[in-house]
XYZ file of C-alpha atoms in Angstrom:
304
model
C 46.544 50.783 78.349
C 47.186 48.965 81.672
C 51.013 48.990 82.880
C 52.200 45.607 83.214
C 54.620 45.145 86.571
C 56.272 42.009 87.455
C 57.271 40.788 90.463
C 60.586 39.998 91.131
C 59.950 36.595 92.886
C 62.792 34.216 95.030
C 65.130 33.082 92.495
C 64.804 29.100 91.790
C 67.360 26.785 91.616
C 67.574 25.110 87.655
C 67.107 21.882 87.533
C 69.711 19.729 88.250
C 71.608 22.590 89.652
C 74.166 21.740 92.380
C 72.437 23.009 96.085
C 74.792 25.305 97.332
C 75.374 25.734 101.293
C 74.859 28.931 103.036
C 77.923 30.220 104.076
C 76.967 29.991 107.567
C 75.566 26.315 107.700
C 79.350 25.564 106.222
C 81.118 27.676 109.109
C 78.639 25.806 111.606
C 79.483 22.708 110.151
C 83.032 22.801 110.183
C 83.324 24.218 113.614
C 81.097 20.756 114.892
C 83.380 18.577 113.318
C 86.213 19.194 115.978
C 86.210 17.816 119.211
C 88.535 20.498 120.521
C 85.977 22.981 119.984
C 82.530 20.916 121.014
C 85.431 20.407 124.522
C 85.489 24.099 124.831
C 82.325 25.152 124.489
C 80.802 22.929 126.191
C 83.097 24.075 129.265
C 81.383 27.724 128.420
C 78.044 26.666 128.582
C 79.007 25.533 131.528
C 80.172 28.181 133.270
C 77.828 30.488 132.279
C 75.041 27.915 133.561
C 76.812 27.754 136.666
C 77.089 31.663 136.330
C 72.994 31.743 135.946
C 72.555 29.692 138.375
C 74.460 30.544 141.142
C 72.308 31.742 144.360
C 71.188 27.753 143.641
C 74.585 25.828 143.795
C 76.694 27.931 146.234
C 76.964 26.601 149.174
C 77.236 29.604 151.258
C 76.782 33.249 150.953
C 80.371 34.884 149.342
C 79.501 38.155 151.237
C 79.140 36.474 154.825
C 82.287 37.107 157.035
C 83.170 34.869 159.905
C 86.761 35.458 161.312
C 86.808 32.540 163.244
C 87.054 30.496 160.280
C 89.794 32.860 158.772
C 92.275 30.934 156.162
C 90.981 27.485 157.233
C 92.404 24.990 154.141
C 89.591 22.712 152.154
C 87.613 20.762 154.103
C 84.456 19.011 154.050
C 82.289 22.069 154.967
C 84.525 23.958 152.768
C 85.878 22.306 149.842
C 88.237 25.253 148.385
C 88.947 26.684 151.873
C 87.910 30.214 153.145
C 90.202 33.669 152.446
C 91.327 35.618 155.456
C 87.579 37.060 156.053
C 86.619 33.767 156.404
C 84.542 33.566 153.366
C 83.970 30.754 151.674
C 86.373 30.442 148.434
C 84.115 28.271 146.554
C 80.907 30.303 147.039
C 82.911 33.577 145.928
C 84.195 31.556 142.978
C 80.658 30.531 141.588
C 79.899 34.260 142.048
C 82.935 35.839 140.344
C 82.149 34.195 137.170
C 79.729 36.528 137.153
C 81.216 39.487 137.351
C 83.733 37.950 134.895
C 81.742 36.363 132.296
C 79.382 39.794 132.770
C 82.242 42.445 132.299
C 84.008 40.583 128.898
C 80.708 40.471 127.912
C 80.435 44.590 128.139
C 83.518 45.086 126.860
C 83.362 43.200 123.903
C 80.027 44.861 123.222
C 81.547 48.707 123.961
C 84.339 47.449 121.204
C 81.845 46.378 118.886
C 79.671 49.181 118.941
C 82.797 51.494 118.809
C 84.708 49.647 116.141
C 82.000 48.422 113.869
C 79.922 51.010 112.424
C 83.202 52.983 111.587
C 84.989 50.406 110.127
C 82.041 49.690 107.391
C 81.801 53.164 107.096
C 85.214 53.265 106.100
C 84.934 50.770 103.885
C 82.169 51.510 102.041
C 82.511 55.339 101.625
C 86.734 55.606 101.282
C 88.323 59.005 100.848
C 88.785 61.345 103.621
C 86.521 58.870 106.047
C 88.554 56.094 105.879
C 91.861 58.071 105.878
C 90.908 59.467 109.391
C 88.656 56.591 111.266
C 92.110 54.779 110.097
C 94.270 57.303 111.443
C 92.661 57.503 114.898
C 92.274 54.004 115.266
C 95.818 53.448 114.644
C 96.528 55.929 117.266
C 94.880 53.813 119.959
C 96.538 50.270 118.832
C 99.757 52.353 118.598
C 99.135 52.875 122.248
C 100.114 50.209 125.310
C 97.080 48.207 126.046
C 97.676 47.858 129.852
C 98.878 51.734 130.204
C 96.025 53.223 127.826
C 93.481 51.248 130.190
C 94.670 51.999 133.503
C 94.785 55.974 132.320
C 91.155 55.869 131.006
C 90.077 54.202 134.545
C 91.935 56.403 136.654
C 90.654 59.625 134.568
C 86.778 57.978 134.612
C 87.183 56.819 138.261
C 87.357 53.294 139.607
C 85.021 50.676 139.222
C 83.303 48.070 137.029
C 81.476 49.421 134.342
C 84.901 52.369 133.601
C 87.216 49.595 133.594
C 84.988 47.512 131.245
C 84.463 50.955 129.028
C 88.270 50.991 128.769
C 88.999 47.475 127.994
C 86.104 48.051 125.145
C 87.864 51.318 123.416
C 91.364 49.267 123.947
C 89.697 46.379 121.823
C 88.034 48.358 119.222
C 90.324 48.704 116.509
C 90.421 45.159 115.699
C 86.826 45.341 115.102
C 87.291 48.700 113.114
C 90.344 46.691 110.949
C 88.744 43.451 110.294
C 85.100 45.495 109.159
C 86.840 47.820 106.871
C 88.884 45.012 105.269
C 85.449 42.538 104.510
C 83.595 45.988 103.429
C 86.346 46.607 101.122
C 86.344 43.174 99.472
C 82.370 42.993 99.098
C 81.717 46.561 98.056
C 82.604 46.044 94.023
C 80.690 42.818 94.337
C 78.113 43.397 91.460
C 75.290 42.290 94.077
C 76.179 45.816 95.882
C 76.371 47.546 92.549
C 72.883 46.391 91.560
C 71.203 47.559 94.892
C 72.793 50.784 94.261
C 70.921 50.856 90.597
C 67.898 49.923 91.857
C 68.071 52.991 94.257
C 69.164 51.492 97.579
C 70.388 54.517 99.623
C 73.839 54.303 101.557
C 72.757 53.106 104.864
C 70.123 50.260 103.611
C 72.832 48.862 101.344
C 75.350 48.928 104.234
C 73.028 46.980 106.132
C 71.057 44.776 104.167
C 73.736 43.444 102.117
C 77.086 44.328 103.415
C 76.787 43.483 107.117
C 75.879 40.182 106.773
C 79.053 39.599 104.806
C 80.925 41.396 107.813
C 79.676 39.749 110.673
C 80.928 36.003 109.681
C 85.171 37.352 110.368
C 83.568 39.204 113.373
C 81.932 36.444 115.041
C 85.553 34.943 115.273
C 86.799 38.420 116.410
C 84.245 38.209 119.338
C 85.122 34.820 120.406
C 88.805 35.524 120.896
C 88.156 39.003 122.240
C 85.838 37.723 125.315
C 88.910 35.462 126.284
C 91.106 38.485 125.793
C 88.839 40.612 127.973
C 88.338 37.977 130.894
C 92.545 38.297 131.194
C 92.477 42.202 131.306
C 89.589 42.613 133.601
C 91.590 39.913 135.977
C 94.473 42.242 135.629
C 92.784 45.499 136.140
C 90.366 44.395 139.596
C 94.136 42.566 140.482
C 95.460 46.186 140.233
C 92.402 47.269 142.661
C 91.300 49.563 139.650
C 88.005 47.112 138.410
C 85.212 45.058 140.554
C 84.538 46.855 144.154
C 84.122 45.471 147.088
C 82.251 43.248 148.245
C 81.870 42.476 145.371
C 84.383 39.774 143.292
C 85.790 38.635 140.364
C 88.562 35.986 139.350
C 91.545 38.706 139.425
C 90.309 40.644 143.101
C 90.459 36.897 143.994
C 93.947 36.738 143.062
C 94.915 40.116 144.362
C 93.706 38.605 148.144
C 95.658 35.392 147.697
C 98.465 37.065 146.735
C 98.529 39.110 150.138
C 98.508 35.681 151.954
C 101.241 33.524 149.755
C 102.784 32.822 152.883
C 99.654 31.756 155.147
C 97.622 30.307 152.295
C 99.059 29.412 149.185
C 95.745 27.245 148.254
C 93.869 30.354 147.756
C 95.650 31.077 144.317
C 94.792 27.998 142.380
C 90.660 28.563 142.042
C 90.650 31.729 140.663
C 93.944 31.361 138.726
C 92.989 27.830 136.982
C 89.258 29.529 136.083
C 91.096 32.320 134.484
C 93.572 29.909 132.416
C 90.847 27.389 131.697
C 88.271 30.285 130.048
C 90.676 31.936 128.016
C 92.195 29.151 126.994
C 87.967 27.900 125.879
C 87.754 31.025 124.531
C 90.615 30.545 122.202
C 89.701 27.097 120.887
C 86.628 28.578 120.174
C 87.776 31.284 118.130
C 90.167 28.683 116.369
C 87.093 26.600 115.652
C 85.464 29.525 114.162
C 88.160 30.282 112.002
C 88.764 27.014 110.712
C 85.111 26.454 110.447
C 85.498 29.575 107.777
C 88.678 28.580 105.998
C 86.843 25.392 105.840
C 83.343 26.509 104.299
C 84.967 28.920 101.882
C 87.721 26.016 100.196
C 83.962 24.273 99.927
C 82.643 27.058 98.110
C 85.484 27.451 95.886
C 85.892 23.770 94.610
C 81.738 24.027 94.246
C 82.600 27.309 91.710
């Protein structure tokens, strides 16, 4: 007697059944529909095309020093002036969102590799877990942000990549929080339940069907955390604890002009303004992205 198998094949839509949108075509389509948002990230793209492309569009080398043309105020040959090295301000600018865009980049990535996994672990498993990932990552938000990240640096060492590494573990328990809350919600979903039945182990059911539900609320965590990390890694290389010489970022910028208020006030505007203006893209952005959501799910609902 032969065994009969069947194939569990794509579920099909019943005729005349309303199409429903994915969840993500929704949150892409509400996020389009503002012009605030379409503003801001087109001033992103931007910047990190500039940011690509900078040995092409700087005018001048920001590492060549030429004292004769020490805080000379914009000009022609120099349209954002020079700092008291004589280096061009507008060539180090171009370069320093680099080093800016680079390092929120990194730290946003340290937070998401630290905060993620244990918040769906924490989630999905419960009990003793969950009690102590929670406990430990409410130690670190408990924590000043500023104060927990200039001890980490000054325990690692100055420099880049440390300051970034603190800035990351500083940022991770949002990820953790917002993780284990979307694990929680989906985990009785009877989708989860049925994978379980069918044998799915742990770690394939965490990833095959409960990330995907995570990562929508974390998208919008990473947009508004990049803008948060551009302001602390100004603060930290403005403390002389991040970026080394020679080279720059946005906040070493502002840690030279402040030195020479008095002689060249100028020099605080381009790196302050870049600052303002990509945290403040950063967080129309993430306000896109969260509308975008509130907006697909109030679809979803009146479609149920």
């Amino acid at each position: 007697m032969k065994n009969v198998t069947t194939p569990l094949d794509d579920p099909v839509d019943a005729p005349g059944e309303p199409y429903e949108e994915p969840a993500q075509a929704g949150i892409v389509r509400g996020i389009l529909r503002r012009k605030s948002t379409i503003v801001a990230g087109g001033f992103l793209a931007l910047l990190v095309l500039g940011a690509v492309l900078a040995p092409l569009i700087a005018p001048y080398d920001p590492n060549v020093q030429n004292v004769l043309q020490r805080l000379r105020p914009p000009s022609a040959d120099h349209l954002l002036g020079t700092d008291d090295y004589g280096r061009d301000v507008l060539s180090r600018l171009i370069y320093s969102a680099r080093v800016s865009l680079q390092a929120s980049a990194q730290a946003v990535a340290v937070a998401l590799v630290i905060g993620l996994p244990p918040g769906v672990a924490a989630g999905y498993r419960g009990g003793w877990l969950d009690t102590v990932l929670t406990r430990i990552m409410d130690t670190l938000m408990s924590a000043p942000s500023l104060v927990l990240a200039i001890t980490i640096v000054a325990v690692l060492g100055p420099g880049i990549t440390n300051a970034m590494l603190a800035i990351g573990v500083i940022m991770a328990p949002r990820f953790f929080r917002v993780a284990r809350a979307t694990t929680m919600d989906v985990r009785h979903e009877t989708y989860i339940e049925a994978s379980i039945a069918l044998g799915c182990g742990n770690l394939r059911t965490a990833v095959r069907h409960i990330l995907p539900n995570v990562m929508p609320p974390i998208v919008l965590v990473i947009s508004v955390s990049l803008g948060a990390a551009v302001a602390a890694e100004a603060s930290l290389s403005f403390l002389g604890l991040g970026v080394r010489a020679p080279a720059s970022s946005w906040g070493s910028m502002l840690s030279t002009a402040s030195s020479n208020m008095g002689l060249a006030p100028y020099l605080v505007w381009p790196p302050g303004v870049m600052i303002f203006l990509t945290v403040l893209a950063f967080t129309y952005l993430g306000d896109g992205v969260r509308k975008g959501m509130t907006r697909s799910r109030s679809a979803r609902g009146k479609g149920e």
